[in-house]
């Protein structure tokens, strides 16, 4: 949708690492932010998602090195990336997003909001395309019915 409608939509990503389920979810979210600081958030996001099984298979230090390997694979400044992870540069940002999600009562991921409204419907490209088209037509909708103008000199016939 972003590729097709990038000038019409905005995707806002908020982290909600489920730390009680995935003990390395926090560091993965921080890695995405560290990559984002170098212009590669979505590329890192995609690598993390594609390789999410490593989160459960590796201990923390091994996984941290895997993340650094992803940064290298993406052509990032690896020293800066590693420093961001070690220093916890984005830890607060991820924790704030997590707290906001909890305050909204979110229970899991992914959670989708459309124009500030929680979306519980199907997560299908065709549905989102239809929603976008409806939103584009919203400005053409009447807020109220136009005034009725009856000409007493005319005869009106309704056919049902």
Short mmCIF file of C-alpha atoms in Angstrom, two decimals, residues 23-148:
data_model
loop_
_atom_site.label_atom_id
_atom_site.label_comp_id
_atom_site.label_asym_id
_atom_site.label_seq_id
_atom_site.Cartn_x
_atom_site.Cartn_y
_atom_site.Cartn_z
CA UNK A 23 13.04 -12.15 26.03
CA UNK A 24 14.94 -10.47 23.18
CA UNK A 25 12.04 -8.46 21.76
CA UNK A 26 13.27 -5.26 23.45
CA UNK A 27 16.76 -5.47 21.94
CA UNK A 28 15.25 -6.29 18.53
CA UNK A 29 13.08 -3.17 18.73
CA UNK A 30 16.11 -1.11 19.75
CA UNK A 31 18.00 -2.55 16.77
CA UNK A 32 15.23 -1.43 14.44
CA UNK A 33 15.45 2.08 15.90
CA UNK A 34 19.25 2.10 15.65
CA UNK A 35 18.97 1.09 12.00
CA UNK A 36 16.27 3.71 11.52
CA UNK A 37 18.66 6.38 12.75
CA UNK A 38 20.77 5.41 9.74
CA UNK A 39 17.83 5.38 7.33
CA UNK A 40 17.17 1.64 7.32
CA UNK A 41 14.31 1.07 9.77
CA UNK A 42 12.09 -0.94 7.41
CA UNK A 43 14.99 -2.95 6.02
CA UNK A 44 16.00 -3.96 9.56
CA UNK A 45 12.35 -4.56 10.47
CA UNK A 46 12.02 -6.94 7.52
CA UNK A 47 15.22 -8.79 8.45
CA UNK A 48 14.05 -9.14 12.05
CA UNK A 49 10.66 -10.43 10.96
CA UNK A 50 12.10 -12.87 8.41
CA UNK A 51 14.60 -14.20 10.96
CA UNK A 52 12.44 -14.05 14.09
CA UNK A 53 13.13 -17.70 14.92
CA UNK A 54 16.71 -16.67 15.83
CA UNK A 55 15.29 -14.64 18.72
CA UNK A 56 14.21 -17.88 20.39
CA UNK A 57 17.17 -19.99 19.31
CA UNK A 58 20.03 -17.75 20.44
CA UNK A 59 21.18 -16.42 23.79
CA UNK A 60 21.27 -12.65 24.24
CA UNK A 61 24.93 -12.11 23.35
CA UNK A 62 24.74 -14.30 20.25
CA UNK A 63 21.55 -12.56 19.19
CA UNK A 64 23.15 -9.15 19.71
CA UNK A 65 25.95 -10.21 17.34
CA UNK A 66 23.33 -11.45 14.88
CA UNK A 67 21.78 -7.98 14.98
CA UNK A 68 25.18 -6.43 14.31
CA UNK A 69 25.53 -8.84 11.39
CA UNK A 70 22.19 -7.60 10.04
CA UNK A 71 23.46 -4.03 10.32
CA UNK A 72 26.56 -4.99 8.36
CA UNK A 73 24.41 -6.77 5.77
CA UNK A 74 22.42 -3.53 5.35
CA UNK A 75 25.58 -1.48 4.89
CA UNK A 76 25.12 0.50 8.11
CA UNK A 77 27.84 2.09 10.19
CA UNK A 78 28.36 -1.02 12.34
CA UNK A 79 30.36 0.75 15.06
CA UNK A 80 27.60 3.32 15.53
CA UNK A 81 24.95 0.59 15.46
CA UNK A 82 26.79 -1.52 18.06
CA UNK A 83 27.31 1.54 20.28
CA UNK A 84 23.60 2.37 20.09
CA UNK A 85 22.75 -1.16 21.25
CA UNK A 86 25.35 -1.25 24.04
CA UNK A 87 24.48 2.25 25.28
CA UNK A 88 20.74 1.60 25.09
CA UNK A 89 20.32 4.74 22.98
CA UNK A 90 16.78 3.79 21.94
CA UNK A 91 15.74 1.85 25.04
CA UNK A 92 13.69 4.76 26.40
CA UNK A 93 11.92 5.33 23.10
CA UNK A 94 10.90 1.68 22.88
CA UNK A 95 9.83 1.61 26.53
CA UNK A 96 7.69 4.73 26.04
CA UNK A 97 5.96 3.14 23.04
CA UNK A 98 5.38 -0.02 25.07
CA UNK A 99 3.91 1.97 27.95
CA UNK A 100 1.61 3.86 25.56
CA UNK A 101 0.40 0.56 24.08
CA UNK A 102 -0.31 -0.81 27.54
CA UNK A 103 -2.23 2.34 28.48
CA UNK A 104 -4.38 1.84 25.38
CA UNK A 105 -5.12 -1.68 26.60
CA UNK A 106 -3.48 -3.40 23.66
CA UNK A 107 -2.89 -7.07 24.24
CA UNK A 108 -0.79 -8.12 21.29
CA UNK A 109 0.64 -7.44 17.91
CA UNK A 110 0.02 -6.45 15.26
CA UNK A 111 -2.56 -3.85 16.21
CA UNK A 112 -3.89 -1.54 13.55
CA UNK A 113 -5.47 1.88 13.90
CA UNK A 114 -6.99 3.69 10.93
CA UNK A 115 -7.44 7.42 11.44
CA UNK A 116 -7.17 6.89 15.18
CA UNK A 117 -9.78 4.13 15.28
CA UNK A 118 -8.88 0.62 16.39
CA UNK A 119 -9.34 -1.75 13.43
CA UNK A 120 -10.69 -5.18 14.33
CA UNK A 121 -11.70 -6.23 10.84
CA UNK A 122 -9.91 -8.39 8.30
CA UNK A 123 -6.29 -7.54 7.57
CA UNK A 124 -6.51 -7.90 3.87
CA UNK A 125 -4.99 -5.70 1.18
CA UNK A 126 -8.32 -5.46 -0.63
CA UNK A 127 -10.06 -4.29 2.54
CA UNK A 128 -7.44 -1.61 3.15
CA UNK A 129 -7.70 -0.49 -0.49
CA UNK A 130 -11.48 -0.14 -0.07
CA UNK A 131 -11.05 1.81 3.17
CA UNK A 132 -8.63 4.17 1.44
CA UNK A 133 -11.07 4.75 -1.41
CA UNK A 134 -13.89 5.44 1.06
CA UNK A 135 -11.69 7.89 2.96
CA UNK A 136 -10.86 9.70 -0.27
CA UNK A 137 -14.59 10.10 -0.93
CA UNK A 138 -15.34 11.36 2.59
CA UNK A 139 -14.85 15.01 1.59
CA UNK A 140 -17.59 14.62 -1.03
CA UNK A 141 -20.16 13.35 1.47
CA UNK A 142 -22.90 15.64 2.69
CA UNK A 143 -22.87 16.51 6.35
CA UNK A 144 -26.62 17.04 6.06
CA UNK A 145 -29.26 16.74 3.39
CA UNK A 146 -29.50 19.69 1.02
CA UNK A 147 -32.50 21.96 1.53
CA UNK A 148 -35.72 20.85 -0.15
#
